[in-house]
């Protein structure tokens, strides 16, 4: 048996669910088929990564192999039922605040980094999906760090505590707050300007105006990039191809295999993170670009 056209269904909790008990029920139907007759009772065998295994423990075998993520084990079953806990809000901060003695170095770097400019070709969408995503996420992270330090500088131990893990000591919070309040940080205007640039950088990839536009693959039902045959030097270049001339759909090495469904989780993850940073700072933009 082998998967043919897997289908994933998500069942989200409704608004009446308690905030402390909000789970998404995920059903993966592998649509397994094989040469045997329809009456065959054989089950599909698939490897499950460590973060899947608790949910499929009843169907998991003892055959496991080591991977970078930990042991990956074979699971029997044509469908998987997974649960994802979404009761904890997504945070833009780590579990602990920046250490007090590191804050001056962060502040010094931010004075330059907050003015980071997206290149001309980036603003045209004339780039590959991997490095363009990293560049957008870099600016998003700069904005997030600047915002966190300003929040520390303007806060108190009691107001800051909800941002971090419960086991962070008061004296650690107090030291980070004092350090952030003692350095020069980017102004609100500087941060807003960076947010505006990031928004434009995200928008070009969300629209059909990008020179390396995204397209819908009707054969496999996926979202892939057309690719860019880059002409020019440095950031002054542009894509000399246009859809339907899509190099990423014919060359597995173009865009690190984006057109062949390689690495989408982090190519697109960079874009999702960048859009989330803009949305945090501009809820109106978030509502306008929600779809």
Short mmCIF file of C-alpha atoms in Angstrom, two decimals, residues 56-274:
data_model
loop_
_atom_site.label_atom_id
_atom_site.label_comp_id
_atom_site.label_asym_id
_atom_site.label_seq_id
_atom_site.Cartn_x
_atom_site.Cartn_y
_atom_site.Cartn_z
CA UNK A 56 -0.75 7.53 17.20
CA UNK A 57 0.75 5.42 20.01
CA UNK A 58 -1.96 2.74 19.76
CA UNK A 59 -1.01 2.04 16.14
CA UNK A 60 2.75 2.47 16.46
CA UNK A 61 5.13 -0.44 15.99
CA UNK A 62 8.44 -1.00 17.72
CA UNK A 63 10.38 -0.49 14.49
CA UNK A 64 12.11 2.89 14.80
CA UNK A 65 15.08 4.55 13.16
CA UNK A 66 17.18 7.49 14.43
CA UNK A 67 16.69 10.86 12.73
CA UNK A 68 17.75 14.45 13.37
CA UNK A 69 14.40 14.96 15.08
CA UNK A 70 14.66 11.89 17.29
CA UNK A 71 13.42 8.34 16.72
CA UNK A 72 11.00 7.98 13.82
CA UNK A 73 8.71 4.95 14.19
CA UNK A 74 6.47 3.01 11.84
CA UNK A 75 2.73 3.41 12.33
CA UNK A 76 0.02 1.13 10.96
CA UNK A 77 -3.12 2.74 9.61
CA UNK A 78 -4.65 4.38 6.58
CA UNK A 79 -5.76 7.35 8.68
CA UNK A 80 -4.14 9.24 11.53
CA UNK A 81 -5.93 11.27 14.20
CA UNK A 82 -3.79 14.02 15.71
CA UNK A 83 -4.47 16.70 18.32
CA UNK A 84 -2.86 20.15 18.45
CA UNK A 85 -3.20 22.29 21.58
CA UNK A 86 -3.76 25.96 20.67
CA UNK A 87 -4.74 27.17 24.14
CA UNK A 88 -1.41 28.94 24.64
CA UNK A 89 -1.25 32.23 22.68
CA UNK A 90 1.56 32.58 20.16
CA UNK A 91 4.35 34.72 21.58
CA UNK A 92 6.96 36.86 19.85
CA UNK A 93 9.28 36.63 22.86
CA UNK A 94 11.40 33.85 24.28
CA UNK A 95 10.61 32.30 27.66
CA UNK A 96 13.07 34.65 29.37
CA UNK A 97 13.91 38.31 28.72
CA UNK A 98 17.25 39.32 27.18
CA UNK A 99 19.94 39.18 29.84
CA UNK A 100 20.73 42.60 31.25
CA UNK A 101 24.39 42.58 30.21
CA UNK A 102 23.43 41.78 26.59
CA UNK A 103 20.86 44.57 26.25
CA UNK A 104 23.42 47.34 25.43
CA UNK A 105 24.80 45.24 22.56
CA UNK A 106 21.31 44.58 21.23
CA UNK A 107 20.46 48.27 21.45
CA UNK A 108 23.64 49.24 19.58
CA UNK A 109 22.88 46.79 16.77
CA UNK A 110 19.26 47.94 16.56
CA UNK A 111 20.28 51.54 15.90
CA UNK A 112 21.57 50.37 12.53
CA UNK A 113 19.43 47.30 11.88
CA UNK A 114 16.07 49.06 12.28
CA UNK A 115 16.93 51.02 9.13
CA UNK A 116 17.52 47.84 7.12
CA UNK A 117 16.29 48.37 3.56
CA UNK A 118 14.77 45.69 1.40
CA UNK A 119 16.57 45.60 -1.94
CA UNK A 120 15.04 46.82 -5.20
CA UNK A 121 14.67 43.32 -6.65
CA UNK A 122 12.99 42.15 -3.43
CA UNK A 123 10.38 44.88 -3.78
CA UNK A 124 9.70 43.60 -7.32
CA UNK A 125 9.34 40.01 -6.18
CA UNK A 126 12.34 39.18 -8.39
CA UNK A 127 14.06 36.67 -6.16
CA UNK A 128 13.90 33.05 -5.06
CA UNK A 129 11.45 31.91 -2.39
CA UNK A 130 14.10 30.81 0.12
CA UNK A 131 16.45 33.78 0.46
CA UNK A 132 13.66 36.32 -0.02
CA UNK A 133 11.77 34.70 2.85
CA UNK A 134 14.86 34.80 5.07
CA UNK A 135 15.38 38.49 4.31
CA UNK A 136 11.76 39.33 5.15
CA UNK A 137 11.96 37.32 8.37
CA UNK A 138 15.20 39.09 9.27
CA UNK A 139 13.46 42.46 9.16
CA UNK A 140 10.52 41.00 11.05
CA UNK A 141 12.81 39.75 13.80
CA UNK A 142 14.54 43.13 14.05
CA UNK A 143 11.13 44.74 14.59
CA UNK A 144 10.16 42.13 17.18
CA UNK A 145 13.39 42.58 19.17
CA UNK A 146 13.10 46.37 19.07
CA UNK A 147 9.49 46.19 20.26
CA UNK A 148 10.37 43.80 23.09
CA UNK A 149 13.15 46.05 24.39
CA UNK A 150 10.91 49.12 24.25
CA UNK A 151 8.21 47.21 26.14
CA UNK A 152 10.79 46.30 28.79
CA UNK A 153 12.04 49.88 29.00
CA UNK A 154 8.53 51.22 29.57
CA UNK A 155 7.28 48.46 31.86
CA UNK A 156 7.44 47.19 35.42
CA UNK A 157 8.00 43.72 36.85
CA UNK A 158 4.24 43.21 37.26
CA UNK A 159 3.33 44.42 33.77
CA UNK A 160 6.13 42.48 32.07
CA UNK A 161 5.73 39.18 33.90
CA UNK A 162 2.92 37.79 31.65
CA UNK A 163 5.29 37.96 28.66
CA UNK A 164 7.67 35.36 30.08
CA UNK A 165 7.72 31.97 31.75
CA UNK A 166 6.46 31.71 35.30
CA UNK A 167 9.83 30.56 36.65
CA UNK A 168 11.64 33.79 35.65
CA UNK A 169 12.78 35.44 38.88
CA UNK A 170 11.70 39.00 39.73
CA UNK A 171 15.31 40.15 40.03
CA UNK A 172 16.04 38.91 36.48
CA UNK A 173 13.04 40.82 35.13
CA UNK A 174 14.00 43.92 37.10
CA UNK A 175 17.58 43.82 35.78
CA UNK A 176 16.43 43.50 32.15
CA UNK A 177 13.91 46.32 32.61
CA UNK A 178 16.58 48.58 34.10
CA UNK A 179 19.03 47.76 31.31
CA UNK A 180 16.48 48.43 28.58
CA UNK A 181 15.55 51.73 30.18
CA UNK A 182 19.19 52.83 30.22
CA UNK A 183 19.96 52.55 26.49
CA UNK A 184 18.96 54.37 23.33
CA UNK A 185 16.36 52.37 21.44
CA UNK A 186 14.72 52.93 18.05
CA UNK A 187 11.88 55.45 18.12
CA UNK A 188 8.26 54.52 17.49
CA UNK A 189 8.59 56.29 14.14
CA UNK A 190 11.61 54.16 13.21
CA UNK A 191 9.76 50.96 14.09
CA UNK A 192 6.66 52.07 12.19
CA UNK A 193 8.75 52.84 9.10
CA UNK A 194 10.29 49.37 9.28
CA UNK A 195 6.81 47.82 9.64
CA UNK A 196 5.63 49.70 6.55
CA UNK A 197 8.57 48.42 4.51
CA UNK A 198 8.02 44.88 5.75
CA UNK A 199 4.34 45.11 4.85
CA UNK A 200 5.21 46.08 1.28
CA UNK A 201 7.76 43.29 1.09
CA UNK A 202 5.17 40.74 2.22
CA UNK A 203 2.44 42.12 -0.03
CA UNK A 204 4.42 41.72 -3.24
CA UNK A 205 4.58 37.96 -2.65
CA UNK A 206 0.88 37.80 -1.79
CA UNK A 207 -0.14 39.34 -5.10
CA UNK A 208 0.17 38.42 -8.75
CA UNK A 209 2.37 41.48 -9.28
CA UNK A 210 5.54 39.69 -8.17
CA UNK A 211 7.88 39.05 -11.07
CA UNK A 212 8.44 35.54 -9.66
CA UNK A 213 4.77 34.93 -9.03
CA UNK A 214 3.18 32.10 -7.09
CA UNK A 215 0.90 29.76 -9.01
CA UNK A 216 -1.61 27.06 -8.12
CA UNK A 217 -0.62 23.58 -9.22
CA UNK A 218 -3.84 21.94 -10.38
CA UNK A 219 -2.18 18.55 -10.76
CA UNK A 220 -1.20 18.16 -7.12
CA UNK A 221 -3.33 20.85 -5.53
CA UNK A 222 -0.43 22.87 -4.16
CA UNK A 223 1.04 26.36 -4.03
CA UNK A 224 4.35 26.71 -5.85
CA UNK A 225 6.49 29.51 -7.24
CA UNK A 226 6.99 30.08 -10.95
CA UNK A 227 10.68 30.86 -10.48
CA UNK A 228 12.90 33.67 -11.72
CA UNK A 229 15.44 33.68 -14.53
CA UNK A 230 17.36 36.59 -13.07
CA UNK A 231 18.89 39.20 -15.37
CA UNK A 232 21.17 41.91 -14.04
CA UNK A 233 23.68 42.35 -11.27
CA UNK A 234 23.03 42.55 -7.58
CA UNK A 235 19.77 44.09 -6.44
CA UNK A 236 19.17 46.01 -9.69
CA UNK A 237 18.10 43.00 -11.70
CA UNK A 238 14.74 41.56 -12.65
CA UNK A 239 13.14 38.33 -13.88
CA UNK A 240 13.30 38.04 -17.66
CA UNK A 241 10.68 35.27 -17.66
CA UNK A 242 6.93 35.51 -17.10
CA UNK A 243 4.23 32.94 -16.42
CA UNK A 244 3.72 30.42 -18.00
CA UNK A 245 7.49 30.31 -18.56
CA UNK A 246 8.27 28.89 -15.11
CA UNK A 247 11.79 27.55 -14.58
CA UNK A 248 10.97 26.35 -11.05
CA UNK A 249 8.39 23.92 -12.44
CA UNK A 250 10.84 22.20 -14.78
CA UNK A 251 14.15 22.41 -12.90
CA UNK A 252 14.31 20.68 -9.51
CA UNK A 253 17.32 22.81 -8.53
CA UNK A 254 15.49 26.12 -9.09
CA UNK A 255 14.34 27.75 -5.84
CA UNK A 256 15.80 24.78 -3.95
CA UNK A 257 13.07 22.58 -5.39
CA UNK A 258 10.11 24.78 -4.48
CA UNK A 259 8.26 23.80 -7.65
CA UNK A 260 8.74 20.16 -6.64
CA UNK A 261 7.34 20.70 -3.12
CA UNK A 262 10.69 20.73 -1.34
CA UNK A 263 11.16 22.75 1.86
CA UNK A 264 7.82 24.58 1.70
CA UNK A 265 7.55 24.45 5.49
CA UNK A 266 10.35 26.96 5.97
CA UNK A 267 10.24 28.81 2.62
CA UNK A 268 6.66 29.80 3.42
CA UNK A 269 7.26 29.82 7.17
CA UNK A 270 9.48 32.88 6.77
CA UNK A 271 6.67 34.67 4.95
CA UNK A 272 4.06 33.64 7.51
CA UNK A 273 6.26 34.91 10.34
CA UNK A 274 6.90 38.21 8.55
#
